[in-house]
Structures are given as C-alpha cells and as structure tokens.
Coordinates of C-alpha atoms in Angstrom, one line a residue:
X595 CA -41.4 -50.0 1.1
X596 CA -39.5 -49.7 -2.5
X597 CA -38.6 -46.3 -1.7
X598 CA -37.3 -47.0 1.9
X599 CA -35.1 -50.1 0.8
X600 CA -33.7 -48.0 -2.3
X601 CA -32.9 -45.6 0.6
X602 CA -31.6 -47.8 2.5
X603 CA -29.5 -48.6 -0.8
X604 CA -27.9 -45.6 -1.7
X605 CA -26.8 -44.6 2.1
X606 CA -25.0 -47.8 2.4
X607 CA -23.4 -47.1 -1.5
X608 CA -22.4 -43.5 0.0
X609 CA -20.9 -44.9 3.3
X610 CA -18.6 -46.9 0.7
X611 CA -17.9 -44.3 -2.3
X612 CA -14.3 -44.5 -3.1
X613 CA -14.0 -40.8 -4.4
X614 CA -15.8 -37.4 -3.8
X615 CA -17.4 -37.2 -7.4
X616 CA -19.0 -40.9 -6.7
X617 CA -20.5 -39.5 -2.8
X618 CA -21.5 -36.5 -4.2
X619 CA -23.5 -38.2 -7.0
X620 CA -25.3 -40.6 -4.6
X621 CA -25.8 -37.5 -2.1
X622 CA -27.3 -35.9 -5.3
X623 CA -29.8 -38.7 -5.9
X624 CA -31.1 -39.1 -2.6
X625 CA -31.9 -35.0 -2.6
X626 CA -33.8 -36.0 -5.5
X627 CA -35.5 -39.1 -4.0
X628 CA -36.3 -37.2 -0.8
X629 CA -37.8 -34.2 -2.4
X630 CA -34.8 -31.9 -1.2
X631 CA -33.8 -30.7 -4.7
X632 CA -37.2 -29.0 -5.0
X633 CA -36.0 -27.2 -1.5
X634 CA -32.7 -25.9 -3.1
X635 CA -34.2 -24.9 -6.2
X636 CA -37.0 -22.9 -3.8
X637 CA -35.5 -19.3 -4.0
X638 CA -37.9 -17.9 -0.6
X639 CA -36.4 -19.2 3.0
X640 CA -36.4 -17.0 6.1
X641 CA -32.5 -18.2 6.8
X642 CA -31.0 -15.7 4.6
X643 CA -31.9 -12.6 2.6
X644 CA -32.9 -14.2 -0.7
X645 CA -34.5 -10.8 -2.5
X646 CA -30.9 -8.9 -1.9
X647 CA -28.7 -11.8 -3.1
X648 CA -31.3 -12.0 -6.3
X649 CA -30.8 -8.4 -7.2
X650 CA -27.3 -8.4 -7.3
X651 CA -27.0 -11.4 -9.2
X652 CA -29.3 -9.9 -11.9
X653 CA -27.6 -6.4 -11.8
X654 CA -24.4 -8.4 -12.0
X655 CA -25.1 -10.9 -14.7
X656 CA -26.5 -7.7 -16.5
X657 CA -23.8 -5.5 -16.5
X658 CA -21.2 -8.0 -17.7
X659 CA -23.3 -9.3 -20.4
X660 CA -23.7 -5.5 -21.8
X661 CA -20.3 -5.0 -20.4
X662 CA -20.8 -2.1 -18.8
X663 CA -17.6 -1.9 -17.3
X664 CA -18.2 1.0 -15.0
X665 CA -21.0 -0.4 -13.1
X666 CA -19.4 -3.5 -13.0
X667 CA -16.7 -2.2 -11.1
X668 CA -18.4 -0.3 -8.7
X669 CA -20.6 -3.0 -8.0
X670 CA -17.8 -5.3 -6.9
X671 CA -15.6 -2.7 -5.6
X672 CA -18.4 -1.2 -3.1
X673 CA -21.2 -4.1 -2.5
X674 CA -19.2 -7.1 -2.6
X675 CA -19.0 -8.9 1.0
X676 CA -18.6 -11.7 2.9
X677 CA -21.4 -13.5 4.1
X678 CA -24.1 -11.2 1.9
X679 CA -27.4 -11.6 3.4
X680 CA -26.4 -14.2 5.6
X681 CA -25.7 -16.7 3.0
X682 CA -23.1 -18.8 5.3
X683 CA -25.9 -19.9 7.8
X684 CA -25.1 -22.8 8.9
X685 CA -29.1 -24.1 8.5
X686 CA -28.6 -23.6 5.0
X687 CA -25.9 -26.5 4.5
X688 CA -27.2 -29.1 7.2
X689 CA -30.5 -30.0 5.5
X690 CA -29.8 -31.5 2.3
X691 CA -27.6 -34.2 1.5
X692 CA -25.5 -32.0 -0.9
X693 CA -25.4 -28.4 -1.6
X694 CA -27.4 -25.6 -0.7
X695 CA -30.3 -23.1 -2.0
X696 CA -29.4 -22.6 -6.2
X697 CA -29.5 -18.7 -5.5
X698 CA -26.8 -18.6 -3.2
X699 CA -24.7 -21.1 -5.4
X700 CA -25.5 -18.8 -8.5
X701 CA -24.8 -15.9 -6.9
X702 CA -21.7 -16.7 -6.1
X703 CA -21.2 -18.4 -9.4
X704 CA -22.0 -14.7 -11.2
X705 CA -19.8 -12.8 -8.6
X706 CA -16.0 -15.3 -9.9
X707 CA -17.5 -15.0 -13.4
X708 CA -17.6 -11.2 -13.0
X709 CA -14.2 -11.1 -11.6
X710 CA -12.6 -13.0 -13.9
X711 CA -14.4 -11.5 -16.7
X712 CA -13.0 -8.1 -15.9
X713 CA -9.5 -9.2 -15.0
X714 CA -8.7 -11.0 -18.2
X715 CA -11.0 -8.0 -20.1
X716 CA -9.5 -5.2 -22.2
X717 CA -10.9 -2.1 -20.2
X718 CA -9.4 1.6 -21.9
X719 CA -9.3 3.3 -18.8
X720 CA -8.2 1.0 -16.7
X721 CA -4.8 -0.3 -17.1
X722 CA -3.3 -3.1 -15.7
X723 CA -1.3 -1.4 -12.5
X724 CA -4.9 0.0 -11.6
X725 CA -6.5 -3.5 -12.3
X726 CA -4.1 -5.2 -9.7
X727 CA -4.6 -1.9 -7.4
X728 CA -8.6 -2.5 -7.4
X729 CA -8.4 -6.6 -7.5
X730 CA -6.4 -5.7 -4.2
X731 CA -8.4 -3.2 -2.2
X732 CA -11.1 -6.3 -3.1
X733 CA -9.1 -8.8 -1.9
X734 CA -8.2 -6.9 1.4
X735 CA -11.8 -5.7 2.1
X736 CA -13.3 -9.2 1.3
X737 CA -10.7 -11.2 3.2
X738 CA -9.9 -14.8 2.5
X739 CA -10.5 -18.6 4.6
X740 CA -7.5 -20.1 6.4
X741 CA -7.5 -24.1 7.4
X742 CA -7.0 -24.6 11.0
X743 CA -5.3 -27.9 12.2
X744 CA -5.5 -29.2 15.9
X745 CA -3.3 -31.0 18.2
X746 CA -3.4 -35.0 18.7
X747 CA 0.0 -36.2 18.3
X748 CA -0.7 -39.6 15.5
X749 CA -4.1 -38.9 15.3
X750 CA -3.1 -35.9 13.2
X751 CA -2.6 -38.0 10.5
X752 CA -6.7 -37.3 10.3
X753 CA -5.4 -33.9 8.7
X754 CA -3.9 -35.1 5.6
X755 CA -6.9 -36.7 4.2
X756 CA -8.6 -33.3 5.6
X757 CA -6.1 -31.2 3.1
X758 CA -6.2 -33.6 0.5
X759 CA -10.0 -33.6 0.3
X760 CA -9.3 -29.9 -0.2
X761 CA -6.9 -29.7 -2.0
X762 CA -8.3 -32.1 -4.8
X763 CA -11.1 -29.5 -5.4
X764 CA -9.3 -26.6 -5.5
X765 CA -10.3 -25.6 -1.9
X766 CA -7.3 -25.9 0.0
X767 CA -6.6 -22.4 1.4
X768 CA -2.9 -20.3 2.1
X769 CA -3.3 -19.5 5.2
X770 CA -2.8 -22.8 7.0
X771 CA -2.2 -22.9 11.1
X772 CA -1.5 -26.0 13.3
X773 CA -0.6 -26.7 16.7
X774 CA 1.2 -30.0 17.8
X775 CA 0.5 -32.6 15.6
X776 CA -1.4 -30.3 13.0
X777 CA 1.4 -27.9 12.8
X778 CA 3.8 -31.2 11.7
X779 CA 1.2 -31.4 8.9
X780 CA 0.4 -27.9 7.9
X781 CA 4.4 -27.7 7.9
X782 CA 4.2 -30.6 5.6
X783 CA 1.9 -28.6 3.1
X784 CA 3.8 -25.4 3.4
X785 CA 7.4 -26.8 2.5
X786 CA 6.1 -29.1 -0.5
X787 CA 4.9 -28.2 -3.8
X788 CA 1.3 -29.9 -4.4
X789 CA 3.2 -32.3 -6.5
X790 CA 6.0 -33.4 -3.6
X791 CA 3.2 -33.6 -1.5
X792 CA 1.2 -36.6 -3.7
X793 CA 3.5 -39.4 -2.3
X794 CA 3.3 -37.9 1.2
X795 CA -1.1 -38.3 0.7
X796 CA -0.1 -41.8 -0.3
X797 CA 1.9 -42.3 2.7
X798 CA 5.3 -43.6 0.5
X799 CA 7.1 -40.3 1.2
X800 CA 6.4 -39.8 4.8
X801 CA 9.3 -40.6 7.2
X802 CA 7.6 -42.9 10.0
X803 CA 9.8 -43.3 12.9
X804 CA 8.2 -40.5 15.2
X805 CA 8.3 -42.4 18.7
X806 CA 11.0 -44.0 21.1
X807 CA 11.0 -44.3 24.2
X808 CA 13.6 -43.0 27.4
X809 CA 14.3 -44.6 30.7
X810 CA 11.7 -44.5 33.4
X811 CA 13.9 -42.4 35.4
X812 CA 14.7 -39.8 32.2
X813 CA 11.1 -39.1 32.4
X814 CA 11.1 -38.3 36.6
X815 CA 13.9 -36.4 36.1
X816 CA 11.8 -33.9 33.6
X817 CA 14.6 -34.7 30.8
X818 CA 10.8 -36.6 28.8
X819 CA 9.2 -40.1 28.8
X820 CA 9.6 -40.0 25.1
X821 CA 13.0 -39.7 22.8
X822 CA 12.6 -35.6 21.6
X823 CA 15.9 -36.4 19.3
X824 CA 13.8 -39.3 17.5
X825 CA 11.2 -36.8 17.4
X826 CA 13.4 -34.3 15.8
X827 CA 14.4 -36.5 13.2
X828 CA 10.9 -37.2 12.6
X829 CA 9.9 -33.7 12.0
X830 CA 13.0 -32.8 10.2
X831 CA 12.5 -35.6 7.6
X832 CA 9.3 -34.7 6.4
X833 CA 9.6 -30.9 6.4
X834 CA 13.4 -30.0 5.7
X835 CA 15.5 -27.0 6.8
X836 CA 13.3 -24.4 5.3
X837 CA 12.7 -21.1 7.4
X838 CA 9.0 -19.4 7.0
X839 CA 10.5 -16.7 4.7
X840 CA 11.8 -19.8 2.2
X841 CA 8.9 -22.0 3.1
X842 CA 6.5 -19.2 1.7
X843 CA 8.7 -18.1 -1.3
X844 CA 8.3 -21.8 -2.3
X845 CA 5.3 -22.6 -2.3
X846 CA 3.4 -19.6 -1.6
X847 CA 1.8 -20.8 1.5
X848 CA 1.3 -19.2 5.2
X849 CA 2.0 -21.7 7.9
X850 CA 1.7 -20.7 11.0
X851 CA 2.7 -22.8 14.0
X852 CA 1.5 -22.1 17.8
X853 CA 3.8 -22.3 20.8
X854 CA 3.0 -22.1 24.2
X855 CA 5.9 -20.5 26.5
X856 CA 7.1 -22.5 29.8
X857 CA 7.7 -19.1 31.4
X858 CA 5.3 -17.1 33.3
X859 CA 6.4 -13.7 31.2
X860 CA 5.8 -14.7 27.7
X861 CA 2.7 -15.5 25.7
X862 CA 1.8 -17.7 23.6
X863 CA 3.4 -17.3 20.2
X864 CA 2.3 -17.7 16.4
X865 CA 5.4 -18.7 14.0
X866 CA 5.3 -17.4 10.4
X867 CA 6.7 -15.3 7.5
X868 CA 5.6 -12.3 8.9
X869 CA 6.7 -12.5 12.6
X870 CA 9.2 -15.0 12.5
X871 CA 10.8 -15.0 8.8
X872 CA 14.3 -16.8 9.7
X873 CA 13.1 -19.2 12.2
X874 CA 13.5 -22.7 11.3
X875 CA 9.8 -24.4 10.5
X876 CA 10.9 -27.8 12.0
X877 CA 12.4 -25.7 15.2
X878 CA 8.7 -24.3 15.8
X879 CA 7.4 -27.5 15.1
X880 CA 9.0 -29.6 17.4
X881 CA 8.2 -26.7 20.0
X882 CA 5.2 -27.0 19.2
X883 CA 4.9 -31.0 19.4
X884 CA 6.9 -30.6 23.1
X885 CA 3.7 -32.1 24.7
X886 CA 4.8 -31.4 28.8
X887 CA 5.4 -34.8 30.4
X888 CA 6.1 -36.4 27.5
X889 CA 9.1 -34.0 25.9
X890 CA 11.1 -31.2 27.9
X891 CA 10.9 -27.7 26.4
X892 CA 12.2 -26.8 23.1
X893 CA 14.8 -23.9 22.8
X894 CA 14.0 -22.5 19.2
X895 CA 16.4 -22.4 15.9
X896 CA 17.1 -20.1 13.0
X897 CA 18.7 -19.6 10.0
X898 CA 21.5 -17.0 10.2
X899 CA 22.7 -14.9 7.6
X900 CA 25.0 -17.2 6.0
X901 CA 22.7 -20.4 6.2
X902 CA 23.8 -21.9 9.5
X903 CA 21.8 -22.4 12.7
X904 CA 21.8 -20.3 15.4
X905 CA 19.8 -20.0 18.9
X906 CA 16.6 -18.2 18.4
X907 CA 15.4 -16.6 22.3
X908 CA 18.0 -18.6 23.5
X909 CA 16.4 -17.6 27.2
X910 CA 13.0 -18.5 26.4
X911 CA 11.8 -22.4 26.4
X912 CA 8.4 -23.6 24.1
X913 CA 6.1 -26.1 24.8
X914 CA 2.6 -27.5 22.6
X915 CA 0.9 -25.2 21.1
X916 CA -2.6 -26.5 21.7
X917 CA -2.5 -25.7 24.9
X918 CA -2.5 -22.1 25.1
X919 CA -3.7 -21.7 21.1
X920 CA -4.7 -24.8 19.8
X921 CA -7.2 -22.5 16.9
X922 CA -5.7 -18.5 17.4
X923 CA -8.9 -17.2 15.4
X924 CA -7.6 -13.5 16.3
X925 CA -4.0 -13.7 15.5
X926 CA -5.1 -15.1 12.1
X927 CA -7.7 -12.7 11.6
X928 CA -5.5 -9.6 12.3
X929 CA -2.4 -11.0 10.0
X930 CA -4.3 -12.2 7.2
X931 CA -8.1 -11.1 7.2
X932 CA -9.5 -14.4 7.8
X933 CA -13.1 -14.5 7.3
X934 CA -13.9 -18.0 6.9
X935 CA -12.1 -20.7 9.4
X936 CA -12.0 -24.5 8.6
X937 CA -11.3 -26.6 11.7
X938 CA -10.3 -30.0 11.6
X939 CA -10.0 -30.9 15.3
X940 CA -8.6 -34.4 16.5
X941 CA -7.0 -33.8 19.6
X942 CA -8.2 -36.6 21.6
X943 CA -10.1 -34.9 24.8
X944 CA -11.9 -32.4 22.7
X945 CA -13.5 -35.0 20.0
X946 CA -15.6 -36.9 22.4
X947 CA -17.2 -34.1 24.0
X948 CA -18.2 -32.2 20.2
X949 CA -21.3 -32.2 18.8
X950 CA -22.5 -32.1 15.2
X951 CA -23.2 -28.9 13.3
X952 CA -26.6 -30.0 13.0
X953 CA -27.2 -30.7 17.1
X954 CA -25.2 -27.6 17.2
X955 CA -27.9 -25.3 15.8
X956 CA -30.8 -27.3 17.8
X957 CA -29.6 -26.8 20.7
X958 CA -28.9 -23.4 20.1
X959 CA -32.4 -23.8 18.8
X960 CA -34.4 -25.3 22.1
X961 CA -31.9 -24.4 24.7
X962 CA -33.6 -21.3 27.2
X963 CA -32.2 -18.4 27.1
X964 CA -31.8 -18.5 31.0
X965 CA -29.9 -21.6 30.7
X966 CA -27.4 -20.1 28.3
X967 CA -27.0 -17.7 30.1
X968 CA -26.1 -19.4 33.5
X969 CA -23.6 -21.5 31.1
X970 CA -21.8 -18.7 30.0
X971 CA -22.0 -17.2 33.6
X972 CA -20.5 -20.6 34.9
X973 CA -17.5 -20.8 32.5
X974 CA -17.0 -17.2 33.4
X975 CA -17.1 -17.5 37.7
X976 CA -14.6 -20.9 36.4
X977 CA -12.2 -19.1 34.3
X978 CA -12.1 -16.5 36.9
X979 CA -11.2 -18.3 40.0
X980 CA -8.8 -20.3 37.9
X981 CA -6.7 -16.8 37.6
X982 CA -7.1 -15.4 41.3
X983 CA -5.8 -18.9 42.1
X984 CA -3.0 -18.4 39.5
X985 CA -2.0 -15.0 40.2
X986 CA -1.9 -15.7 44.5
X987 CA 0.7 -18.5 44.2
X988 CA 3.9 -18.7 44.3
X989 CA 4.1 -22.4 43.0
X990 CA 5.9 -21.9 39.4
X991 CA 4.4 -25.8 38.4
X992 CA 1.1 -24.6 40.1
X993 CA 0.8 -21.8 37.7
X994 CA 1.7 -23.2 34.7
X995 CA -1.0 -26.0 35.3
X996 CA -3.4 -23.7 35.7
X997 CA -2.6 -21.5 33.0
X998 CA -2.9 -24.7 31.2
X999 CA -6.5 -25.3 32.0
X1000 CA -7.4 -21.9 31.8
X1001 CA -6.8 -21.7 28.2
X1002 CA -8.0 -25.1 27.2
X1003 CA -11.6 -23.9 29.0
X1004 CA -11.6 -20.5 27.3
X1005 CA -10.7 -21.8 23.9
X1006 CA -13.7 -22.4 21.0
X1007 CA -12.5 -25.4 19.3
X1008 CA -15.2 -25.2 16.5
X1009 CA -14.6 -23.5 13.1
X1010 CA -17.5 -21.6 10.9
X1011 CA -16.7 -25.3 8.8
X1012 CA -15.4 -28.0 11.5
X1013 CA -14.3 -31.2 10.5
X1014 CA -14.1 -33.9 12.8
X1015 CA -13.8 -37.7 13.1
X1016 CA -17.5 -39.3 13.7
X1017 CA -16.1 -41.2 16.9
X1018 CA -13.3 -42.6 18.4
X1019 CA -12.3 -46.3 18.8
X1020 CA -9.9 -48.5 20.5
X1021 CA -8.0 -48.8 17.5
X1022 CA -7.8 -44.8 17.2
X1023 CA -6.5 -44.9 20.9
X1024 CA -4.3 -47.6 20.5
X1025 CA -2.9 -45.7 17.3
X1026 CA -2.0 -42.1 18.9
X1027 CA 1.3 -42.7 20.5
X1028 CA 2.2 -45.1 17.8
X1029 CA 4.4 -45.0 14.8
X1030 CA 2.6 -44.1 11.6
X1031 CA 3.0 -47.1 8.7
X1032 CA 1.7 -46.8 5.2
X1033 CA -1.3 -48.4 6.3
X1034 CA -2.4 -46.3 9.4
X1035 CA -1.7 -43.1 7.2
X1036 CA -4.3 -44.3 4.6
X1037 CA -6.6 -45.3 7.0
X1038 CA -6.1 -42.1 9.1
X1039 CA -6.4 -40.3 5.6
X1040 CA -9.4 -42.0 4.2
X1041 CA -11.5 -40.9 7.1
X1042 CA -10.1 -37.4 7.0
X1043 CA -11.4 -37.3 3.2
X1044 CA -14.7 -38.8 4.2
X1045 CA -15.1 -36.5 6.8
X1046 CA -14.6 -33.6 4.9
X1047 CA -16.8 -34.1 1.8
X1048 CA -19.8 -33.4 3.6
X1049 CA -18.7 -30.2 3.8
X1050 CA -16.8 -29.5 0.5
X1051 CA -20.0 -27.2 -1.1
X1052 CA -20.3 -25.1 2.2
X1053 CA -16.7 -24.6 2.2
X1054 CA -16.9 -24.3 -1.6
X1055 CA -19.5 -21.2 -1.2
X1056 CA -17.9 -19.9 1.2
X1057 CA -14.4 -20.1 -0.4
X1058 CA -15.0 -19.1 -3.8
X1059 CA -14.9 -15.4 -4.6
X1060 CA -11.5 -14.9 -2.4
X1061 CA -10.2 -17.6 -4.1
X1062 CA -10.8 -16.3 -7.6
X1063 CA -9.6 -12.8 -6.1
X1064 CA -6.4 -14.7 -5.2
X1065 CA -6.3 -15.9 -8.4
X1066 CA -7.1 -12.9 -10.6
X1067 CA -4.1 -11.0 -8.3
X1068 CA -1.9 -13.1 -9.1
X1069 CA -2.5 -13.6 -12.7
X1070 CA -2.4 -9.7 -12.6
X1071 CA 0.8 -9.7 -10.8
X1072 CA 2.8 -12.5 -13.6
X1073 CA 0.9 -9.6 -16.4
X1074 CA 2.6 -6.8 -14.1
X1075 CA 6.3 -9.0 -14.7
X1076 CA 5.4 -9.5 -17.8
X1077 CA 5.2 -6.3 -19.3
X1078 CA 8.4 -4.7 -17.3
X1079 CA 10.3 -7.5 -18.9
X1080 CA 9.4 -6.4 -21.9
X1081 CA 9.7 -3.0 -21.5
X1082 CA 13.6 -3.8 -19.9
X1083 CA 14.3 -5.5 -23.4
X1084 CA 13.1 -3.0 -25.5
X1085 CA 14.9 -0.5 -23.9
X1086 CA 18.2 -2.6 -24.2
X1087 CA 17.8 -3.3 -27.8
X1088 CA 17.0 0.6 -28.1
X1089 CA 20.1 1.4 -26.4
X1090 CA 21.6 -0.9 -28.8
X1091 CA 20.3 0.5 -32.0
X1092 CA 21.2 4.2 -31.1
X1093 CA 25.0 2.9 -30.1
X1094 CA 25.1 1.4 -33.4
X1095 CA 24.3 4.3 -35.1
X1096 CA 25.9 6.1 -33.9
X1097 CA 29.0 4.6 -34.2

C-alpha cells in the first residue's frame, strides 16, 4: 500500500516537473522503486547484440588508455556504425522510465571519448589535414540525425518546445525539414542564432498576427478564404530576407522546406542550400503554408545577384508541402546521410489516428502475419486504383485531389523517434486557425517540451557519436584556419625581413 501511494506520488510530481533535470530525476527514482535499474544495469537481453557492443567497448577503452593510436584509428575508422548490434531497438527505450541498458549508454560513452581523445591528441604521423580527412570519411560513413517538422498550421507552435527541449541538451540536429507550419518553425531556427532564438522560445520575439480573413466571395473565386498578404507579413517577420545560402552561412543550419506543385508536370520539391541556394526562405515558406482552399498558389522568390527580388519559376505555382511530402525521409537521406529521423507530427488528421511507440511494437508484436499482410495488400490495391483513376481523367481539379490523397495514404508519418501531442482537445482545435499570443506559444511550447523528454536519452544514444564527429570536424576545420593564418603572417613578416635587408 506505501509503495503504491509513493507511486502514485512521484507520477503525479513528474506530470508537474517544471524542467527536464527535475522529470528526469523523478523518472530515475521510480526505475529504482520499480526494480527497472537492476534491468538497465543487466548487460544479457535478446533485443540487441550485448557480447559485440561489450567487446568493442573494452577493445576501445583499452586502446585509448594505452593510447595505441593505430588501433584506435582503425577501430573507429572500419567498425564504427550506426545502430551496432541493434542498439536503437525501439524495445530497449519503452520499458523503463528513463534510459536504457548501461552497456549501450557506455558504449556509446567510450566511442565520443575516443573521438575526442584522438582529435584533440598529438598523433606524429597524423597531421592535422589527415585528422580532418579521417574525422570526415567517419562522418560521411556514420551519417548524422535530422529533426523533421510536420504540417498543422497554429498547432505548429507544438514544434518550438519540440526544438527547444533539444536544443537545451545539446541534441538539436542541422539538418532540420518542415512542411507548412513546421517549415515556418524550422525556418525560424535556421535564420536565428541560438541566442536570437531565446525570446522567440519565450514567445516575446515572435510576430503574432498570422490570420485575417477575405470576403466570402474572394474565397469562391479561388483568390483564398484567408488574407495570404497577412500571412506573408507573418512569415517575413519572424524569419527575414535570408536566402538558404545566407541562412546556412549564418547559422550553420540545413532547413529544408517542402512544396507541393499545383501542376500536373512537376513534383514535389525540397528547398535548401544545396538545391535552391538564392531562393528566398520566407518565399518557400509561404509556398509551403499555401494550404489549397484556404490560400491560392504561391509563385516563388529569389535573391538576385545584386540583392533584389526576382521571380523564381515564374511558370510554376507551389502549394503545402505536407501534402505531397509532409516527412521526405529519402530526399534527406540522399542529401545529407540521415540515419536517425526525429518526427514531431501535429498536423491535425494524422494525430488522432497514431499510436504510441509502445502499442506500436505490440501490435507489431500480436498482430498475424496474414493480417499484415492483407493490410499492406489493401493500402496497395487503394493506392493503385487511386492512380488508374488519376491517370484516365481529364479533370485537372480531379487529379490534383487525387494526387492529394494518394500521397497523404502512401506517406509514413512516424520517425525512428516520433514526438507527438498525447491528445487533442477543444481548446487545441479551437487554437489552430487562431493567432498565436504569448500565452498560446507557451502553452503550445510547454507541451512540445514535455513531450519530448521522454525521448531525450533515446534520441541522446542515438545522436551522440555524429554529434561529437560534427563537433571534432569542425574543431579540426577552425585548427585547419588556424594554422594557414599563421603560416600567411609568417610569410609576410618573412617577406618583410628579407626587403629590409636588403635594402
């Protein structure tokens, strides 16, 4: 009876901790209380390969102790990669409150100390050009996680407590993609430093006036039931007049913003530095917040060479993103070699219908492998007759519908780390085509935090060596400047010297 009130206790003090340190502590105590901590510390468990992940971290810990540099390398150069043994299971991070098995958290632990250790180490036969050209081959054969933001017009607010969760523990990744509303927010993290972007968490810097209304007949006469100049002003407040190519070279960061053509002859689109450097980010973003019905198509903007705008496809027309690519896993993949995705999904018609990671894997679990099967077949015969449908008519509004619905049913709107509101309410509802206020922002953000410290130490494990390979590359890179700076300057004052004498 004690032990189930004191239960009963520390749930209700975690359903009200203020910070992540203060829910983690709880979560921490009720492992303990519930016997869990004796199952993390429990090295044996048929979910992942525990004897392979053991060796390395004692061949490892070995070598850099003895610093034997050599093996060291080769170790992390050859037999370093994601998911080892199968340590991102997802039955590894549902069954205690906090945390995971200590062997997996170790070994990852011993993999960034190894890393760091022989970055910031003075190695003889390895310079620092061939540090940075092995930290690099890592980097690119490892790959690295990207956030993933959905669509849900004000509900996207969700997404800055999601990224400030993250970001407060170091976890916030580069690559960040968004469509509609979560493109508006991943554009927001892009285009501010980390300390520009502390009033926006706080909801003092945001620009709030996102929604007006046109005329009833504005809206039958496909011109939008909603104001897309208020919108504009809306998106151009809070992000600026950066392109992706300034965006990135300020803060270092990959947004990428998905657009969904109106004609039948393009494809979807992802907007970044790489395919897109001059485009405007707010252009893409209010493409990609052009919700049909609602807004007409958006024709896109760039920045010329001499700073002004210009017409970017001035023939083509973009609509929301989320509903062609509302999370473009492949694009990402291909661009950036994603290996881990984080998905915070809000958009409205999606949330109700997910399930939790944990009913996830039990259904996976119980379900027959017959009735999968005819589930899969039945999504399949649906998506099919959707495009012999699609491809027989001649109706341009017909097709675009359908296209419409074809996507949304063969899109995964889960990430290998998704984050999601617990429910929704009338109040979220009555909050999605509304403008944001200080208030709403914090309350939008608080649950985004909440919701996302369950999942901090899988995302933490999972996150961890490419972030310290980021890191080291980088640090190797300022070394790299560094030392041709100093090699310029003694080669000026050299000149100087031999002028001087000889004079």
């Amino acid at each position: 009876m004690a032990r189930n009130m004191k239960l009963s206790q520390l749930y209700a003090a975690r359903d009200n901790a203020r910070t992540y340190e203060e829910w983690r502590e709880i979560s921490l105590e009720l492992d303990a209380l519930t016997g869990l901590d004796l199952w993390k510390i429990e090295t044996a468990s048929s979910t992942y390969h525990h004897e392979l992940l053991r060796e390395r971290l004692l061949q490892l810990r070995q070598w850099r102790q003895s610093k034997d540099h050599k093996q060291l390398i080769r170790a992390l150069r050859e037999g370093l990669h994601h998911d080892l043994g199968n340590m991102g299971n997802p039955l590894l991070y549902g069954r205690a409150h906090v945390g995971t098995k200590r062997l997996i958290e170790d070994f990852v632990d011993e993999v960034s100390d190894s890393l760091d250790y022989l970055c910031d180490a003075n190695i003889e036969h390895l310079s620092n050009d061939a540090k940075l050209a092995l930290f690099e081959d890592i980097l690119k054969s490892f790959g690295q996680p990207a956030l993933q933001l959905s669509g849900g017009a004000t509900l996207g607010m969700f997404h800055v407590g999601v990224c400030k969760a993250l970001d407060d523990q170091g976890l916030l990744p580069s690559v960040i993609s968004g469509s509609s509303a979560g493109s508006l927010v991943a554009s927001m993290i892009g285009c501010h430093t980390r300390e520009e972007m502390t009033d926006f968490y706080e909801g003092d810097a945001l620009y709030k006036h996102a929604w007006s209304w046109n005329k009833l007949r504005d809206g039958f006469a496909g011109r939008g039931f909603a104001n897309q100049k208020q919108l504009e002003t809306f998106i151009r407040q809070n992000i600026g007049d950066l392109s992706f190519e300034e965006a990135f070279a300020k803060t270092g960061r990959h947004i990428n913003v998905s657009i969904s053509p109106v004609g039948a002859n393009q494809k979807s689109r992802l907007m970044n530095e790489l395919t897109s450097p001059y485009l405007l980010v707010w252009s893409a973003v209010l493409a990609s917040c052009a919700v049909p019905v609602l807004f007409p198509p958006v024709t896109l903007s760039a920045k010329s060479a001499d700073g002004t705008a210009k017409p970017y496809m001035p023939l083509e027309r973009w609509v929301d993103g989320s509903m062609r690519s509302d999370m473009p896993r492949r694009r990402l993949m291909r661009l950036y070699n994603v290996n881990y995705f984080i998905a915070s999904q809000v958009n409205p018609h999606i949330v109700p219908l997910m399930e939790s990671e944990a009913r996830r894997i039990e259904r996976a679990r119980i379900t027959s492998l017959p009735r999968r099967i005819l589930k899969a077949q039945a999504r399949l015969l649906g998506m099919g007759t959707l495009q012999v449908i699609h491809d027989n008519s001649r109706n341009e509004a017909l097709r675009q519908s359908l296209n419409h619905v074809y996507t949304m049913i063969s899109q995964s709107y889960y990430g290998d780390a998704t984050i999601a509101p617990t429910r929704y309410t009338r109040k979220h509802y009555a909050h999605m085509l509304q403008n944001p206020t200080k208030e709403s922002v914090v309350w939008f953000r608080q649950q985004g935090e909440r919701a996302t410290w369950p999942r901090i130490d899988q995302i933490r494990v999972q996150s961890k060596i490419s972030m310290t390979l980021q890191k080291c590359v980088a640090k190797l890179l300022q070394r790299k400047a560094h030392n041709w700076h100093e090699a310029e300057v003694r080669a000026i004052l050299g000149n100087s010297h031999e002028t001087a004498v000889n004079q």
